[in-house]
mmCIF file with all atom_site columns, C-alpha atoms in Angstrom:
data_model
loop_
_atom_site.group_PDB
_atom_site.id
_atom_site.type_symbol
_atom_site.label_atom_id
_atom_site.label_alt_id
_atom_site.label_comp_id
_atom_site.label_asym_id
_atom_site.label_entity_id
_atom_site.label_seq_id
_atom_site.pdbx_PDB_ins_code
_atom_site.Cartn_x
_atom_site.Cartn_y
_atom_site.Cartn_z
_atom_site.occupancy
_atom_site.B_iso_or_equiv
_atom_site.pdbx_formal_charge
_atom_site.auth_seq_id
_atom_site.auth_comp_id
_atom_site.auth_asym_id
_atom_site.auth_atom_id
_atom_site.pdbx_PDB_model_num
ATOM 1   C CA . MET A 1 1   ? 0.859   11.538  16.815  1.00 0.00 ? 149 MET A CA 1
ATOM 2   C CA . GLY A 1 2   ? 0.207   12.212  13.150  1.00 0.00 ? 150 GLY A CA 1
ATOM 3   C CA . LEU A 1 3   ? -0.053  9.816   10.269  1.00 0.00 ? 151 LEU A CA 1
ATOM 4   C CA . ILE A 1 4   ? 3.063   8.346   8.726   1.00 0.00 ? 152 ILE A CA 1
ATOM 5   C CA . ASN A 1 5   ? 4.001   9.886   5.398   1.00 0.00 ? 153 ASN A CA 1
ATOM 6   C CA . ALA A 1 6   ? 4.359   7.393   2.576   1.00 0.00 ? 154 ALA A CA 1
ATOM 7   C CA . THR A 1 7   ? 6.655   8.278   -0.297  1.00 0.00 ? 155 THR A CA 1
ATOM 8   C CA . VAL A 1 8   ? 6.306   6.795   -3.748  1.00 0.00 ? 156 VAL A CA 1
ATOM 9   C CA . TRP A 1 9   ? 8.541   3.798   -4.428  1.00 0.00 ? 157 TRP A CA 1
ATOM 10  C CA . ASP A 1 10  ? 9.159   2.865   -8.052  1.00 0.00 ? 158 ASP A CA 1
ATOM 11  C CA . VAL A 1 11  ? 7.133   -0.280  -8.784  1.00 0.00 ? 159 VAL A CA 1
ATOM 12  C CA . GLU A 1 12  ? 9.959   -1.930  -10.722 1.00 0.00 ? 160 GLU A CA 1
ATOM 13  C CA . ASP A 1 13  ? 12.395  -1.336  -7.846  1.00 0.00 ? 161 ASP A CA 1
ATOM 14  C CA . ALA A 1 14  ? 9.824   -2.652  -5.354  1.00 0.00 ? 162 ALA A CA 1
ATOM 15  C CA . ALA A 1 15  ? 9.170   -5.764  -7.451  1.00 0.00 ? 163 ALA A CA 1
ATOM 16  C CA . GLU A 1 16  ? 12.894  -6.436  -7.713  1.00 0.00 ? 164 GLU A CA 1
ATOM 17  C CA . ASP A 1 17  ? 13.599  -5.841  -4.006  1.00 0.00 ? 165 ASP A CA 1
ATOM 18  C CA . LEU A 1 18  ? 10.597  -7.896  -2.888  1.00 0.00 ? 166 LEU A CA 1
ATOM 19  C CA . ALA A 1 19  ? 10.697  -10.692 -5.460  1.00 0.00 ? 167 ALA A CA 1
ATOM 20  C CA . TYR A 1 20  ? 11.080  -13.199 -2.618  1.00 0.00 ? 168 TYR A CA 1
ATOM 21  C CA . ALA A 1 21  ? 7.723   -12.075 -1.149  1.00 0.00 ? 169 ALA A CA 1
ATOM 22  C CA . LEU A 1 22  ? 5.718   -12.073 -4.380  1.00 0.00 ? 170 LEU A CA 1
ATOM 23  C CA . ALA A 1 23  ? 3.896   -15.004 -5.919  1.00 0.00 ? 171 ALA A CA 1
ATOM 24  C CA . HIS A 1 24  ? 4.829   -16.162 -9.419  1.00 0.00 ? 172 HIS A CA 1
ATOM 25  C CA . GLY A 1 25  ? 3.239   -13.717 -11.853 1.00 0.00 ? 173 GLY A CA 1
ATOM 26  C CA . GLU A 1 26  ? 2.128   -11.260 -9.159  1.00 0.00 ? 174 GLU A CA 1
ATOM 27  C CA . VAL A 1 27  ? 2.387   -7.670  -10.409 1.00 0.00 ? 175 VAL A CA 1
ATOM 28  C CA . VAL A 1 28  ? 3.221   -4.658  -8.221  1.00 0.00 ? 176 VAL A CA 1
ATOM 29  C CA . ARG A 1 29  ? 0.798   -1.858  -9.127  1.00 0.00 ? 177 ARG A CA 1
ATOM 30  C CA . PHE A 1 30  ? 1.712   0.739   -6.457  1.00 0.00 ? 178 PHE A CA 1
ATOM 31  C CA . ALA A 1 31  ? 4.462   0.845   -3.848  1.00 0.00 ? 179 ALA A CA 1
ATOM 32  C CA . PHE A 1 32  ? 5.124   3.193   -0.942  1.00 0.00 ? 180 PHE A CA 1
ATOM 33  C CA . LYS A 1 33  ? 7.916   3.539   1.593   1.00 0.00 ? 181 LYS A CA 1
ATOM 34  C CA . LEU A 1 34  ? 7.135   4.614   5.166   1.00 0.00 ? 182 LEU A CA 1
ATOM 35  C CA . VAL A 1 35  ? 10.512  5.316   6.783   1.00 0.00 ? 183 VAL A CA 1
ATOM 36  C CA . ARG A 1 36  ? 11.708  1.665   7.044   1.00 0.00 ? 184 ARG A CA 1
ATOM 37  C CA . ASP A 1 37  ? 8.366   -0.020  6.380   1.00 0.00 ? 185 ASP A CA 1
ATOM 38  C CA . SER A 1 38  ? 6.549   -0.389  3.081   1.00 0.00 ? 186 SER A CA 1
ATOM 39  C CA . ILE A 1 39  ? 3.074   -0.868  1.648   1.00 0.00 ? 187 ILE A CA 1
ATOM 40  C CA . ILE A 1 40  ? 2.698   -2.624  -1.680  1.00 0.00 ? 188 ILE A CA 1
ATOM 41  C CA . PHE A 1 41  ? -0.491  -2.817  -3.748  1.00 0.00 ? 189 PHE A CA 1
ATOM 42  C CA . THR A 1 42  ? -0.314  -5.731  -6.173  1.00 0.00 ? 190 THR A CA 1
ATOM 43  C CA . ASP A 1 43  ? -2.824  -7.188  -8.574  1.00 0.00 ? 191 ASP A CA 1
ATOM 44  C CA . ARG A 1 44  ? -3.699  -9.742  -5.849  1.00 0.00 ? 192 ARG A CA 1
ATOM 45  C CA . ARG A 1 45  ? -3.348  -8.129  -2.430  1.00 0.00 ? 193 ARG A CA 1
ATOM 46  C CA . VAL A 1 46  ? -1.983  -5.383  -0.219  1.00 0.00 ? 194 VAL A CA 1
ATOM 47  C CA . LEU A 1 47  ? 1.343   -6.374  1.317   1.00 0.00 ? 195 LEU A CA 1
ATOM 48  C CA . MET A 1 48  ? 2.604   -4.499  4.355   1.00 0.00 ? 196 MET A CA 1
ATOM 49  C CA . ILE A 1 49  ? 6.168   -5.015  5.527   1.00 0.00 ? 197 ILE A CA 1
ATOM 50  C CA . ASP A 1 50  ? 7.051   -3.884  9.040   1.00 0.00 ? 198 ASP A CA 1
ATOM 51  C CA . ILE A 1 51  ? 10.798  -3.700  9.692   1.00 0.00 ? 199 ILE A CA 1
ATOM 52  C CA . GLN A 1 52  ? 11.400  -4.217  13.414  1.00 0.00 ? 200 GLN A CA 1
ATOM 53  C CA . GLY A 1 53  ? 14.326  -3.844  15.772  1.00 0.00 ? 201 GLY A CA 1
ATOM 54  C CA . LEU A 1 54  ? 17.335  -1.576  15.700  1.00 0.00 ? 202 LEU A CA 1
ATOM 55  C CA . THR A 1 55  ? 19.143  -3.570  13.046  1.00 0.00 ? 203 THR A CA 1
ATOM 56  C CA . GLY A 1 56  ? 16.060  -4.198  10.906  1.00 0.00 ? 204 GLY A CA 1
ATOM 57  C CA . SER A 1 57  ? 16.791  -7.899  10.810  1.00 0.00 ? 205 SER A CA 1
ATOM 58  C CA . LYS A 1 58  ? 13.295  -8.803  11.992  1.00 0.00 ? 206 LYS A CA 1
ATOM 59  C CA . LYS A 1 59  ? 10.517  -8.322  9.435   1.00 0.00 ? 207 LYS A CA 1
ATOM 60  C CA . ARG A 1 60  ? 6.773   -8.782  9.790   1.00 0.00 ? 208 ARG A CA 1
ATOM 61  C CA . PHE A 1 61  ? 4.781   -9.421  6.617   1.00 0.00 ? 209 PHE A CA 1
ATOM 62  C CA . LEU A 1 62  ? 1.049   -8.761  6.578   1.00 0.00 ? 210 LEU A CA 1
ATOM 63  C CA . THR A 1 63  ? -0.975  -9.836  3.566   1.00 0.00 ? 211 THR A CA 1
ATOM 64  C CA . ILE A 1 64  ? -4.396  -8.291  3.130   1.00 0.00 ? 212 ILE A CA 1
ATOM 65  C CA . PRO A 1 65  ? -6.494  -9.789  0.344   1.00 0.00 ? 213 PRO A CA 1
ATOM 66  C CA . TYR A 1 66  ? -8.615  -7.149  -1.356  1.00 0.00 ? 214 TYR A CA 1
ATOM 67  C CA . ARG A 1 67  ? -11.756 -9.061  -0.336  1.00 0.00 ? 215 ARG A CA 1
ATOM 68  C CA . ALA A 1 68  ? -10.896 -8.279  3.334   1.00 0.00 ? 216 ALA A CA 1
ATOM 69  C CA . ILE A 1 69  ? -10.938 -4.509  2.715   1.00 0.00 ? 217 ILE A CA 1
ATOM 70  C CA . THR A 1 70  ? -14.469 -3.328  3.408   1.00 0.00 ? 218 THR A CA 1
ATOM 71  C CA . THR A 1 71  ? -14.021 0.377   2.636   1.00 0.00 ? 219 THR A CA 1
ATOM 72  C CA . PHE A 1 72  ? -11.397 2.933   1.764   1.00 0.00 ? 220 PHE A CA 1
ATOM 73  C CA . THR A 1 73  ? -11.387 6.691   2.190   1.00 0.00 ? 221 THR A CA 1
ATOM 74  C CA . LEU A 1 74  ? -9.252  9.401   0.672   1.00 0.00 ? 222 LEU A CA 1
ATOM 75  C CA . GLU A 1 75  ? -9.055  12.861  2.117   1.00 0.00 ? 223 GLU A CA 1
ATOM 76  C CA . SER A 1 76  ? -7.133  15.686  0.503   1.00 0.00 ? 224 SER A CA 1
ATOM 77  C CA . ALA A 1 77  ? -7.005  19.448  0.449   1.00 0.00 ? 225 ALA A CA 1
ATOM 78  C CA . GLY A 1 78  ? -8.905  19.353  -2.820  1.00 0.00 ? 226 GLY A CA 1
ATOM 79  C CA . HIS A 1 79  ? -6.105  18.541  -5.229  1.00 0.00 ? 227 HIS A CA 1
ATOM 80  C CA . PHE A 1 80  ? -4.794  15.054  -5.867  1.00 0.00 ? 228 PHE A CA 1
ATOM 81  C CA . ASP A 1 81  ? -1.274  16.410  -6.289  1.00 0.00 ? 229 ASP A CA 1
ATOM 82  C CA . LEU A 1 82  ? -1.075  17.392  -2.599  1.00 0.00 ? 230 LEU A CA 1
ATOM 83  C CA . ASP A 1 83  ? -0.646  15.019  0.324   1.00 0.00 ? 231 ASP A CA 1
ATOM 84  C CA . THR A 1 84  ? -3.651  12.733  0.551   1.00 0.00 ? 232 THR A CA 1
ATOM 85  C CA . GLU A 1 85  ? -4.722  10.679  3.554   1.00 0.00 ? 233 GLU A CA 1
ATOM 86  C CA . LEU A 1 86  ? -5.650  7.101   2.677   1.00 0.00 ? 234 LEU A CA 1
ATOM 87  C CA . THR A 1 87  ? -7.502  4.868   5.129   1.00 0.00 ? 235 THR A CA 1
ATOM 88  C CA . LEU A 1 88  ? -8.239  1.197   4.490   1.00 0.00 ? 236 LEU A CA 1
ATOM 89  C CA . THR A 1 89  ? -10.863 -0.463  6.678   1.00 0.00 ? 237 THR A CA 1
ATOM 90  C CA . VAL A 1 90  ? -9.991  -4.125  7.018   1.00 0.00 ? 238 VAL A CA 1
ATOM 91  C CA . SER A 1 91  ? -12.520 -6.676  8.236   1.00 0.00 ? 239 SER A CA 1
ATOM 92  C CA . GLY A 1 92  ? -11.630 -7.824  11.771  1.00 0.00 ? 240 GLY A CA 1
ATOM 93  C CA . SER A 1 93  ? -8.728  -5.389  12.132  1.00 0.00 ? 241 SER A CA 1
ATOM 94  C CA . ALA A 1 94  ? -7.980  -1.786  12.995  1.00 0.00 ? 242 ALA A CA 1
ATOM 95  C CA . PRO A 1 95  ? -8.058  0.670   10.074  1.00 0.00 ? 243 PRO A CA 1
ATOM 96  C CA . ILE A 1 96  ? -4.780  1.293   8.286   1.00 0.00 ? 244 ILE A CA 1
ATOM 97  C CA . ALA A 1 97  ? -4.097  4.953   7.558   1.00 0.00 ? 245 ALA A CA 1
ATOM 98  C CA . PHE A 1 98  ? -1.193  6.817   6.001   1.00 0.00 ? 246 PHE A CA 1
ATOM 99  C CA . ASN A 1 99  ? -0.465  9.983   4.022   1.00 0.00 ? 247 ASN A CA 1
ATOM 100 C CA . VAL A 1 100 ? 0.346   9.492   0.363   1.00 0.00 ? 248 VAL A CA 1
ATOM 101 C CA . SER A 1 101 ? 2.925   12.059  -0.710  1.00 0.00 ? 249 SER A CA 1
ATOM 102 C CA . ARG A 1 102 ? 3.023   14.255  -3.755  1.00 0.00 ? 250 ARG A CA 1
ATOM 103 C CA . GLY A 1 103 ? 3.908   12.482  -6.935  1.00 0.00 ? 251 GLY A CA 1
ATOM 104 C CA . ALA A 1 104 ? 1.683   9.493   -6.234  1.00 0.00 ? 252 ALA A CA 1
ATOM 105 C CA . ASP A 1 105 ? -0.848  8.497   -8.855  1.00 0.00 ? 253 ASP A CA 1
ATOM 106 C CA . VAL A 1 106 ? -3.787  8.935   -6.486  1.00 0.00 ? 254 VAL A CA 1
ATOM 107 C CA . PRO A 1 107 ? -6.447  8.676   -9.222  1.00 0.00 ? 255 PRO A CA 1
ATOM 108 C CA . GLY A 1 108 ? -4.805  5.416   -10.336 1.00 0.00 ? 256 GLY A CA 1
ATOM 109 C CA . LEU A 1 109 ? -4.818  4.114   -6.764  1.00 0.00 ? 257 LEU A CA 1
ATOM 110 C CA . VAL A 1 110 ? -8.511  5.000   -6.455  1.00 0.00 ? 258 VAL A CA 1
ATOM 111 C CA . THR A 1 111 ? -9.204  3.111   -9.686  1.00 0.00 ? 259 THR A CA 1
ATOM 112 C CA . LEU A 1 112 ? -7.285  0.060   -8.443  1.00 0.00 ? 260 LEU A CA 1
ATOM 113 C CA . LEU A 1 113 ? -9.126  -0.007  -5.113  1.00 0.00 ? 261 LEU A CA 1
ATOM 114 C CA . THR A 1 114 ? -12.484 0.590   -6.778  1.00 0.00 ? 262 THR A CA 1
ATOM 115 C CA . GLU A 1 115 ? -11.893 -2.269  -9.218  1.00 0.00 ? 263 GLU A CA 1
ATOM 116 C CA . TYR A 1 116 ? -10.684 -4.752  -6.602  1.00 0.00 ? 264 TYR A CA 1
ATOM 117 C CA . LEU A 1 117 ? -13.290 -3.853  -4.002  1.00 0.00 ? 265 LEU A CA 1
ATOM 118 C CA . ALA A 1 118 ? -16.189 -4.104  -6.457  1.00 0.00 ? 266 ALA A CA 1
ATOM 119 C CA . PRO A 1 119 ? -18.725 -6.831  -5.612  1.00 0.00 ? 267 PRO A CA 1
ATOM 120 C CA . GLY A 1 120 ? -17.946 -10.097 -7.324  1.00 0.00 ? 268 GLY A CA 1
ATOM 121 C CA . LYS A 1 121 ? -14.232 -9.355  -7.697  1.00 0.00 ? 269 LYS A CA 1
#
């Protein structure tokens, strides 16, 4: 089975839809939809929302503080405007991998991860 393709989700729409799951003052920097699920990169953490069941009434929220991400890798065909595979290695957990679709600000995502994964952050 291949990786799930993540499509870009407007950060303002994501912040509005997920206001109940965000801390006061928390800013959504990047947001992606994966069929029914979503992955949100904020200024504080990575938030993964897993919609479960046929009706989608059951939701699982996973918060990953940036300090728990030990490495990240990006793999592309050589151009950031094509689909790019992103893998986050999380301490004590299985890696999280997905394809970031065209239209995503991949250089911006790299900058965010580099800044938040820097020692002392």
